PDB file of C-alpha atoms in Angstrom:
ATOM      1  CA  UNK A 218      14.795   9.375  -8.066  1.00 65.00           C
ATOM      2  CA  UNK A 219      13.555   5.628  -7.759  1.00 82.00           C
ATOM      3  CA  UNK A 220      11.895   4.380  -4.417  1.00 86.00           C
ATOM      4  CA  UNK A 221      15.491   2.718  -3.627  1.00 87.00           C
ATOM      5  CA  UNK A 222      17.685   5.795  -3.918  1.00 89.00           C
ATOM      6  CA  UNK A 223      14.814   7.866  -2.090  1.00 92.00           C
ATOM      7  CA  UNK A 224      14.894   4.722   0.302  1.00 93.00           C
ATOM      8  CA  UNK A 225      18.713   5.214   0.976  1.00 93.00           C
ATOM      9  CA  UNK A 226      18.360   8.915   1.518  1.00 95.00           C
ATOM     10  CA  UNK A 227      16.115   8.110   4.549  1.00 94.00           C
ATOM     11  CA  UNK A 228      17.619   5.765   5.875  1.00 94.00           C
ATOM     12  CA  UNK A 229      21.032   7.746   6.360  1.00 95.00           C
ATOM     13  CA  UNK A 230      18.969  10.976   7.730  1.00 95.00           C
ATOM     14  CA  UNK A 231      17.217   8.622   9.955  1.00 94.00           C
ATOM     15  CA  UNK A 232      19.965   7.865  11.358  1.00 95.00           C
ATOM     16  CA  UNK A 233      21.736  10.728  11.494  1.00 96.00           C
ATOM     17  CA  UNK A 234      18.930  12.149  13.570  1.00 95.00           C
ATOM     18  CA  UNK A 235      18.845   9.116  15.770  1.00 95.00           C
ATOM     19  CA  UNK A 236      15.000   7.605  14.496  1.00 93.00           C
ATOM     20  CA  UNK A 237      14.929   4.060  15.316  1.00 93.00           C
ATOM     21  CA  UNK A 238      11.600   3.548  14.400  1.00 91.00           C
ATOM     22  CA  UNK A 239      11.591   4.975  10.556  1.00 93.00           C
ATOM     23  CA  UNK A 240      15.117   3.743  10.741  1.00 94.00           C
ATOM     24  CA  UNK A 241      13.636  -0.067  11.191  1.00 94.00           C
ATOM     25  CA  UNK A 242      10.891   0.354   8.888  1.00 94.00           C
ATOM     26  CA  UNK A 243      12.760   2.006   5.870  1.00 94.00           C
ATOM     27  CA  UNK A 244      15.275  -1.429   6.472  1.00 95.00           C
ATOM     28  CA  UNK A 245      11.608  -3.477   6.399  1.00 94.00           C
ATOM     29  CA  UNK A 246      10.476  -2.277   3.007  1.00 93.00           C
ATOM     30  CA  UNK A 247      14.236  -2.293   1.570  1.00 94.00           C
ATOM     31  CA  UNK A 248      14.495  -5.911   2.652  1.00 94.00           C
ATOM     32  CA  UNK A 249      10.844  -6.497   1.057  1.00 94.00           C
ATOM     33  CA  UNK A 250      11.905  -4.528  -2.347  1.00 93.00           C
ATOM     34  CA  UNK A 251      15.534  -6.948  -2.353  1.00 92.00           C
ATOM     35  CA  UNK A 252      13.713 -10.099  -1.649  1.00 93.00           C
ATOM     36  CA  UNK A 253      10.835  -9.695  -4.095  1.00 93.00           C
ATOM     37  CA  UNK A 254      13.990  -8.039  -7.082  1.00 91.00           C
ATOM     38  CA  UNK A 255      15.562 -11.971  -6.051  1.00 93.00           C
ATOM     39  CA  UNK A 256      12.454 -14.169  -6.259  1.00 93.00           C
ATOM     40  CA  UNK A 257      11.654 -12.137  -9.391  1.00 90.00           C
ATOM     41  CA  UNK A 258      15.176 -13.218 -10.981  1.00 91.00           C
ATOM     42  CA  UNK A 259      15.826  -9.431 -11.668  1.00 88.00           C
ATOM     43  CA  UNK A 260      18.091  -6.554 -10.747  1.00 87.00           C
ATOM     44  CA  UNK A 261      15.913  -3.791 -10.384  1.00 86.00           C
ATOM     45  CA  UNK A 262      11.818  -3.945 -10.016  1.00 86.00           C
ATOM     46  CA  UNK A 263      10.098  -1.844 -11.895  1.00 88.00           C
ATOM     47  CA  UNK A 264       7.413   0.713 -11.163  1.00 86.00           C
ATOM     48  CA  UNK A 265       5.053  -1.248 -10.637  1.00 85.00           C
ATOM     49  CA  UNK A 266       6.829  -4.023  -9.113  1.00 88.00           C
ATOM     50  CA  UNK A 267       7.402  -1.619  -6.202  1.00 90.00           C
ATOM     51  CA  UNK A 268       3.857  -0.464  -6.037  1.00 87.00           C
ATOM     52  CA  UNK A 269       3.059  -4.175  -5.550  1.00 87.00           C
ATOM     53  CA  UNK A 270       5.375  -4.566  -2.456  1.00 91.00           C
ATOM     54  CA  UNK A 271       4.947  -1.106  -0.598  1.00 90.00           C
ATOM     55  CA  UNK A 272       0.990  -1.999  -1.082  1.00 87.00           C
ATOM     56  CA  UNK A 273       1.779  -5.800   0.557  1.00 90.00           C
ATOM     57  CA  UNK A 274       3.809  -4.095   3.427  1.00 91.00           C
ATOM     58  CA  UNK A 275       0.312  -1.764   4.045  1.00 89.00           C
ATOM     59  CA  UNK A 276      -2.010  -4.543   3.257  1.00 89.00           C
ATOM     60  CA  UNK A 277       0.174  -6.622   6.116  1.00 91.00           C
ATOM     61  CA  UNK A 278       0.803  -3.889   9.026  1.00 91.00           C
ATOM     62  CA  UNK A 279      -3.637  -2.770   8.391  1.00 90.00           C
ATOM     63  CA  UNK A 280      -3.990  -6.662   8.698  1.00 91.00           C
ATOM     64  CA  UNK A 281      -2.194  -6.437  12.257  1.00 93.00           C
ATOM     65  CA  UNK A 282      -3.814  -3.228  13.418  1.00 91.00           C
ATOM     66  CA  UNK A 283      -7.015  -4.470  13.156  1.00 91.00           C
ATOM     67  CA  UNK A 284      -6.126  -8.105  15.416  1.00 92.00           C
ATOM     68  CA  UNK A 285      -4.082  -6.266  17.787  1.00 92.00           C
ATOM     69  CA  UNK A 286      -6.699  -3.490  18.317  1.00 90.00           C
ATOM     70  CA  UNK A 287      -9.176  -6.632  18.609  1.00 91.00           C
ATOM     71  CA  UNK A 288      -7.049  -8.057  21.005  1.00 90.00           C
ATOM     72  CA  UNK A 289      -6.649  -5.049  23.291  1.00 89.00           C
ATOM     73  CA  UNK A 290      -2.899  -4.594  22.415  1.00 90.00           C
ATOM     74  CA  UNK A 291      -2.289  -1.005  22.453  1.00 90.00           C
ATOM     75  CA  UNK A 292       1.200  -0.830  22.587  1.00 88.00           C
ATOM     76  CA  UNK A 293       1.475  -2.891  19.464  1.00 90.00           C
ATOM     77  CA  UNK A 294      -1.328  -0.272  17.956  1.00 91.00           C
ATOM     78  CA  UNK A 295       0.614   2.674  18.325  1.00 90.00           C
ATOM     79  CA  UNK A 296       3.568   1.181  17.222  1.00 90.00           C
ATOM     80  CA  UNK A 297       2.330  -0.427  13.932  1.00 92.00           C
ATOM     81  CA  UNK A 298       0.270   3.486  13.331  1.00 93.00           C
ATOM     82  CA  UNK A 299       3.781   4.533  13.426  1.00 92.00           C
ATOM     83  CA  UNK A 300       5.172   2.088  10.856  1.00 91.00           C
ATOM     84  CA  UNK A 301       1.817   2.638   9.037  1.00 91.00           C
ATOM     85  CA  UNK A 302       2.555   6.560   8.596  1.00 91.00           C
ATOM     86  CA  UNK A 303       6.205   5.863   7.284  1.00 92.00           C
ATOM     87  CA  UNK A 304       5.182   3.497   4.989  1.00 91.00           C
ATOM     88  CA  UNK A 305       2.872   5.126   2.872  1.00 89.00           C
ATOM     89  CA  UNK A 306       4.893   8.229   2.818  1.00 89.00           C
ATOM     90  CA  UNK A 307       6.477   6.078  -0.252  1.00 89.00           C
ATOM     91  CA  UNK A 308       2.898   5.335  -1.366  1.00 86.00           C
ATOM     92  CA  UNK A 309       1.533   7.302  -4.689  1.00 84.00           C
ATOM     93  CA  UNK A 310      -0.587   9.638  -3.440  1.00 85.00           C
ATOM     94  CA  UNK A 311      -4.284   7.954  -3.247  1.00 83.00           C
ATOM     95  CA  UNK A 312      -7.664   9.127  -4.567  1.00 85.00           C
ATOM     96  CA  UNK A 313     -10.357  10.364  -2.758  1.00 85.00           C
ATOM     97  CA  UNK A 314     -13.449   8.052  -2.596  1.00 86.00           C
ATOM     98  CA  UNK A 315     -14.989  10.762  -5.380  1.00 88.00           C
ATOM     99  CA  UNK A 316     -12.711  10.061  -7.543  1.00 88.00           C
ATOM    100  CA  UNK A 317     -12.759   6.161  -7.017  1.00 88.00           C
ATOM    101  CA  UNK A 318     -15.858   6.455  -7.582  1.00 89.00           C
ATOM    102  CA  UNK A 319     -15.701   8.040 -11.042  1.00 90.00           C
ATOM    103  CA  UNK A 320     -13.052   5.463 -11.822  1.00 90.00           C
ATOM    104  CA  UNK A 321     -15.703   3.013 -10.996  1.00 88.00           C
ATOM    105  CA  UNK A 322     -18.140   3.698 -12.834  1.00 88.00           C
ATOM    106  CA  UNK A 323     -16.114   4.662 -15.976  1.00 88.00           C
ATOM    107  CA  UNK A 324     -15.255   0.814 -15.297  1.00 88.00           C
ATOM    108  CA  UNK A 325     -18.281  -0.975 -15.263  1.00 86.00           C
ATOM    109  CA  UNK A 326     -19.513   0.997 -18.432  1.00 87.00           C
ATOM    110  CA  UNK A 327     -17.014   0.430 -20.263  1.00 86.00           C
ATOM    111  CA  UNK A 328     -17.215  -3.006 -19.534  1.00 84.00           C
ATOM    112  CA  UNK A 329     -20.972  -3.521 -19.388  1.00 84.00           C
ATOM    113  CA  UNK A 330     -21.581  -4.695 -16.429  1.00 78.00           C
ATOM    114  CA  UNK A 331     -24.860  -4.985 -15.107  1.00 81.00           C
ATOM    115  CA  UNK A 332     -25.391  -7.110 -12.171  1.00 81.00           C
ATOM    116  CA  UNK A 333     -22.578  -9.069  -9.360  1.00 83.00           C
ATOM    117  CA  UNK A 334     -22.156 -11.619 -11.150  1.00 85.00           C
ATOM    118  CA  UNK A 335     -19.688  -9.497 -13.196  1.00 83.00           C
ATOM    119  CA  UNK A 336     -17.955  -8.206 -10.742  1.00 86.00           C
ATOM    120  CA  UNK A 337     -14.640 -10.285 -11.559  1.00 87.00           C
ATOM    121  CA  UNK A 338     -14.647  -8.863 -15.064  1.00 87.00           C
ATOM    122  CA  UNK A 339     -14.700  -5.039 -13.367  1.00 86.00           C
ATOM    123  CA  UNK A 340     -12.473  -6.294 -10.399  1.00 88.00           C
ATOM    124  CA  UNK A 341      -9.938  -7.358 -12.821  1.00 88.00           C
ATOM    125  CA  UNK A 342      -9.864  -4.382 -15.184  1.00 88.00           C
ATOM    126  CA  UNK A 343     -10.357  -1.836 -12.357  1.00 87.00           C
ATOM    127  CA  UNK A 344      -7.145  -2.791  -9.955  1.00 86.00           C
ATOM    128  CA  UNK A 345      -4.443  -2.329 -12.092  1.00 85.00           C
ATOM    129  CA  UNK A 346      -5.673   1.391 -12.421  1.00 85.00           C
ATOM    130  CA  UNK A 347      -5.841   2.114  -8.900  1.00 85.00           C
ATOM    131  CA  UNK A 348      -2.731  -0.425  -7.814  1.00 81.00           C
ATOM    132  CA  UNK A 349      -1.246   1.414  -4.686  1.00 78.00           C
ATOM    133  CA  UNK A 350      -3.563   4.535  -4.995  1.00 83.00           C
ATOM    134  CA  UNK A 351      -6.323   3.041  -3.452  1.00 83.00           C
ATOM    135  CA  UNK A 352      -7.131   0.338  -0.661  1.00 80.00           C
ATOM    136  CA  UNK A 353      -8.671  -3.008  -2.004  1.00 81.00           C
ATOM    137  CA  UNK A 354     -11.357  -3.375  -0.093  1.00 83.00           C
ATOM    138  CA  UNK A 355     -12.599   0.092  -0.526  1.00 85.00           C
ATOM    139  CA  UNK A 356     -12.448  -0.546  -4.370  1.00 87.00           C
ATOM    140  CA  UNK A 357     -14.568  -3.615  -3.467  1.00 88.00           C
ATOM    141  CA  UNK A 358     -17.119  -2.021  -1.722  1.00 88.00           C
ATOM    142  CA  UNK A 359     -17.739   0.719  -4.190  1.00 88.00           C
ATOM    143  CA  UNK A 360     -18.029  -2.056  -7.181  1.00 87.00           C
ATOM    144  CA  UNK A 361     -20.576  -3.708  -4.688  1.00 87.00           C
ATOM    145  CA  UNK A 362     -22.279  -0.467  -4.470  1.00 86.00           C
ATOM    146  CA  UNK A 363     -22.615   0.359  -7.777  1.00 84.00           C
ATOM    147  CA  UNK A 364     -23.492  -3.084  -9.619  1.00 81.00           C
ATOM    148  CA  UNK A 365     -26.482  -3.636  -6.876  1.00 75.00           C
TER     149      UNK A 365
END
């Protein structure tokens, strides 16, 4: 079942059992997966095309969190923890900072990497592999980590 259909499916349970919040943020990350299908020229996105816009809709709501929990906004907190949870229920399921970790380092052997200077190179080959299973700048940090 592709993320639309399984986005459809929710969205007509959610309102069958009267959830206005999943019910607003299923329409979010539909209206994020049409608009990027129109800039892209294309019909359908494609696996990975997806992956790219559910981890932009996390990337923005964690981006939120962190200035309204800064700013003492609680209500706006909760509420974006909400929208938070139902987004990454369409997430891949992520990997545990072990197995980052392995990922990691399989990375910067195979590319040879010795010191931070080359962390673009391992940056570069290392986030396609963990697009939307892992958060960026935990995949930063471990790179740091490891090439220091």
């Amino acid at each position: 079942m592709s993320l639309l259909e399984r986005l459809n499916n929710d969205m007509k349970q959610a309102m069958k059992n009267k959830e206005k919040d999943k019910l607003s943020v299923i329409r979010m990350v539909k209206a994020s997966l049409q608009n990027e299908a129109i800039k892209l020229g294309t019909k359908e996105l494609s696996e990975n095309d997806e992956l790219t816009v559910l981890s932009r809709e996390v990337k923005q709501r964690k981006d939120s969190l962190h200035e309204f929990d800064k700013a003492g906004r609680e209500d706006l907190v909760d509420k974006l923890r909400t929208e938070l949870t139902f987004v990454e229920l369409y997430l891949p399921k992520q990997l545990s900072e072990e197995e980052l970790t392995e990922i990691v380092k399989e990375t910067i052997s195979d590319i040879g990497a010795t010191s931070k200077a080359d962390m673009g190179k391992v940056m570069a080959a290392l986030m396609p592999k963990v697009k939307g299973k892992a958060d960026g700048s935990l995949v930063n940090k471990l790179v740091q980590q490891h090439l220091s």
